[in-house]
Every structure is written in C-alpha cells, then in structure tokens.
Short mmCIF file of C-alpha atoms in Angstrom, two decimals:
data_model
loop_
_atom_site.label_atom_id
_atom_site.label_comp_id
_atom_site.label_asym_id
_atom_site.label_seq_id
_atom_site.Cartn_x
_atom_site.Cartn_y
_atom_site.Cartn_z
CA MET A 26 0.00 0.00 0.00
CA ALA A 27 1.40 3.42 -0.97
CA GLU A 28 2.18 5.96 1.71
CA ARG A 29 -0.48 8.64 2.05
CA PRO A 30 0.59 12.09 0.85
CA GLN A 31 1.54 14.40 3.66
CA ALA A 32 1.17 18.16 3.80
CA ILE A 33 3.37 20.80 5.32
CA VAL A 34 2.12 24.30 6.09
CA VAL A 35 4.54 27.18 6.47
CA SER A 36 4.25 30.54 8.16
CA GLY A 37 7.07 32.79 9.22
CA HIS A 38 8.27 36.30 9.78
CA MET A 39 9.32 38.54 6.93
CA VAL A 40 12.89 39.77 6.85
CA ASP A 41 12.97 43.14 8.60
CA ARG A 42 13.01 46.38 6.68
CA PRO A 43 16.04 48.55 7.54
CA GLY A 44 15.44 50.58 10.68
CA ARG A 45 12.72 48.38 12.14
CA PRO A 46 12.39 49.64 15.74
CA GLN A 47 12.34 46.14 17.26
CA PRO A 48 14.18 43.66 15.03
CA ARG A 49 12.28 40.43 14.49
CA PHE A 50 14.07 38.73 11.57
CA PRO A 51 17.31 40.57 10.74
CA SER A 52 18.70 39.85 7.26
CA GLU A 53 21.94 38.49 8.71
CA GLN A 54 19.91 35.54 10.10
CA VAL A 55 18.78 34.38 6.62
CA PRO A 56 21.63 31.85 6.06
CA ARG A 57 21.15 30.29 9.50
CA LEU A 58 17.40 29.97 9.00
CA ALA A 59 17.83 28.54 5.49
CA ALA A 60 20.07 25.78 6.87
CA ARG A 61 17.58 24.97 9.64
CA VAL A 62 14.64 24.87 7.22
CA ARG A 63 16.50 22.54 4.84
CA ASP A 64 17.37 20.28 7.80
CA ARG A 65 13.75 20.20 9.01
CA LEU A 66 12.36 19.39 5.55
CA GLU A 67 14.93 16.63 5.17
CA ARG A 68 13.96 15.12 8.54
CA TRP A 69 10.28 15.30 7.56
CA GLY A 70 11.04 13.63 4.25
CA ALA A 71 9.81 16.40 1.95
CA ARG A 72 9.73 14.79 -1.51
CA PRO A 73 7.49 14.75 -4.62
CA GLU A 74 4.44 13.24 -2.93
CA ARG A 75 4.58 15.85 -0.16
CA ARG A 76 2.73 19.13 -0.55
CA CYS A 77 3.82 22.39 0.99
CA SER A 78 1.29 25.26 1.32
CA GLN A 79 2.24 28.81 2.24
CA ALA A 80 1.89 32.51 1.51
CA VAL A 81 5.53 33.35 0.53
CA PRO A 82 6.32 36.85 1.72
CA ARG A 83 10.04 37.66 1.83
CA GLY A 84 11.87 35.70 4.47
CA ALA A 85 10.96 32.40 6.07
CA ASP A 86 8.21 31.48 3.59
CA ILE A 87 10.31 32.02 0.46
CA ILE A 88 13.21 30.14 2.04
CA ALA A 89 10.93 27.18 2.87
CA ALA A 90 9.31 27.13 -0.59
CA GLU A 91 12.71 27.11 -2.30
CA ALA A 92 13.93 24.30 -0.02
CA ALA A 93 10.76 22.25 -0.63
CA LEU A 94 11.12 22.62 -4.40
CA GLU A 95 14.79 21.58 -4.17
CA ARG A 96 13.58 18.36 -2.53
CA GLY A 97 10.98 17.82 -5.26
CA ALA A 98 7.92 18.57 -3.12
CA GLU A 99 4.84 20.16 -4.67
CA VAL A 100 4.53 23.78 -3.53
CA ARG A 101 1.18 25.54 -3.33
CA LEU A 102 1.26 29.29 -2.88
CA VAL A 103 -1.78 30.93 -1.32
CA LEU A 104 -1.46 34.69 -1.84
CA ALA A 105 -3.54 37.33 -0.08
CA ARG A 106 -3.48 39.55 -3.18
CA GLU A 107 -2.62 39.42 -6.87
CA PRO A 108 1.15 38.88 -7.31
CA GLY A 109 1.95 42.52 -8.21
CA ASP A 110 0.16 43.89 -5.15
CA PHE A 111 1.53 41.12 -2.95
CA VAL A 112 5.07 42.00 -4.03
CA SER A 113 4.52 45.63 -3.01
CA ASP A 114 3.00 44.68 0.37
CA SER A 115 5.03 41.68 1.44
CA VAL A 116 8.02 40.89 -0.77
CA SER A 117 9.83 43.97 -2.05
CA LEU A 118 12.87 45.10 -0.09
CA PRO A 119 15.29 47.48 -1.81
CA GLN A 120 18.73 46.14 -2.73
CA THR A 121 17.75 42.48 -2.20
CA ASP A 122 16.77 39.57 -4.44
CA TRP A 123 13.49 38.70 -2.67
CA GLU A 124 11.37 39.90 -5.59
CA GLU A 125 13.23 37.76 -8.12
CA ARG A 126 13.06 34.76 -5.81
CA PHE A 127 9.30 35.27 -5.37
CA ARG A 128 8.69 35.53 -9.12
CA ALA A 129 10.70 32.35 -9.71
CA LEU A 130 8.52 30.52 -7.17
CA VAL A 131 5.30 31.78 -8.77
CA GLY A 132 6.54 30.31 -12.04
CA ARG A 133 7.12 26.88 -10.50
CA ALA A 134 4.18 26.48 -8.10
CA ASP A 135 0.41 26.16 -8.02
CA VAL A 136 -0.87 29.66 -7.09
CA GLU A 137 -4.19 30.62 -5.53
CA ILE A 138 -5.27 34.23 -4.85
CA VAL A 139 -7.51 34.78 -1.81
CA GLY A 140 -8.29 38.48 -2.44
CA GLY A 141 -11.20 40.44 -1.00
CA SER A 142 -11.43 42.85 1.90
CA ASP A 143 -8.25 44.41 3.24
CA ASP A 144 -9.55 44.05 6.80
CA ASP A 145 -9.21 40.31 7.01
CA VAL A 146 -7.45 39.15 3.86
CA TYR A 147 -4.32 37.94 5.68
CA ALA A 148 -6.34 36.06 8.31
CA ARG A 149 -8.42 34.44 5.53
CA THR A 150 -5.20 33.57 3.72
CA ASN A 151 -3.91 31.74 6.81
CA GLU A 152 -7.19 29.81 7.00
CA ARG A 153 -7.00 28.91 3.31
CA ILE A 154 -3.41 27.66 3.64
CA ILE A 155 -4.57 25.25 6.35
CA GLU A 156 -7.65 24.23 4.32
CA ARG A 157 -5.48 23.47 1.28
CA ALA A 158 -3.15 21.33 3.39
CA ARG A 159 -6.05 19.45 4.97
CA GLU A 160 -7.33 18.56 1.49
CA VAL A 161 -4.27 16.28 1.38
CA ASP A 162 -3.76 15.35 5.03
CA ASP A 163 -5.99 15.79 8.09
CA HIS A 164 -2.93 16.43 10.25
CA PRO A 165 -0.43 18.54 8.30
CA LEU A 166 2.99 19.28 9.69
CA ALA A 167 3.60 22.96 10.48
CA LEU A 168 6.87 24.82 9.96
CA ILE A 169 6.49 28.07 11.91
CA VAL A 170 9.25 30.68 12.16
CA TRP A 171 8.06 32.99 14.92
CA ASN A 172 9.60 34.93 17.78
CA GLY A 173 6.67 34.15 20.11
CA GLU A 174 5.39 37.71 20.27
CA GLU A 175 2.33 39.52 18.94
CA GLY A 176 2.57 40.46 15.27
CA ASP A 177 2.23 43.77 13.49
CA GLY A 178 -1.39 43.11 12.52
CA PRO A 179 -4.05 40.46 12.00
CA GLY A 180 -3.23 37.45 9.88
CA GLY A 181 0.47 37.28 10.67
CA THR A 182 2.53 34.40 12.00
CA SER A 183 1.29 34.84 15.58
CA ASP A 184 -2.28 34.33 14.33
CA PHE A 185 -1.32 31.31 12.23
#
C-alpha cells in the first residue's frame, strides 16, 4: 500500500526592513534559518508526494518554498493579493533579491489568490493555507518561524 501524501504548512516572519524599531528577523539571520529549514524538511522527508502550502512573503516562507522545491515537493502558494500587489506589500525590499526569488517561485508552483477585503485578507489567507493542506492530510505538519510575540497586525505568523 502506498504511503499517504503528507502536507506541510509554512508561516514565518518577513525579513525586517532597515530601521525596524524592534528587530524580528534581521537579514543576517537568513543563512542560519535557510540551513535549519532545509534540515527540518529533510527530517520530515519532503519529496514529490509531499505538498507544501504557504503565503511566501520575503523571508521564512520564500526560504521554505525554495527548499521544498529543491527536494521535489509540490509547492502551493496561497497569496492574499494578486502577485503585483503582494510584491509591493510583502516581498519587495530594496537592494535584495526577494522579488526575483518570489517571481521564480510563482513560475514553479500552483498559485491561488484569496483576495477580497483588506480588513481580514491575511487572516483568511492563513485559514486557506490550512484548508489546502487538509485537502491532502488531516494532520499537516507545520513549519512556523516565529519569535513568540504579537505580530504587526491580523493574519500574521502569531495568528497562524
């Protein structure tokens, strides 16, 4: 009997903009996090029959999506807004390659746009990520990169 597909959901902090009053995910931590994410996905056995669902703002989510694709897993992106608007809100960071990395992921993954009201679009996106994962597995694994504190607004990693 074949092993049942398993889902992984991802939520994590965005890399800080320069001058963030209270650093949460400084850019110098990116290599360390990337290594930890790759290690976790390897231990969980992320491979082609595994599905990874996430929102992919700059930072932890993009890192995890890239690592999942490297392992051959299917990546499903659930975006709060159309890609152009999402880039402006959650990806773009001057003098970095986050935008290019995001666009490369969009070209290689299944993409769903949640859209709708600004008031709750990120919270609804979190819910949809979990729904998509549960279409594959009732008990998805969760890769959460979070500092344990309240977020900047509704629908962030602390709400996930």
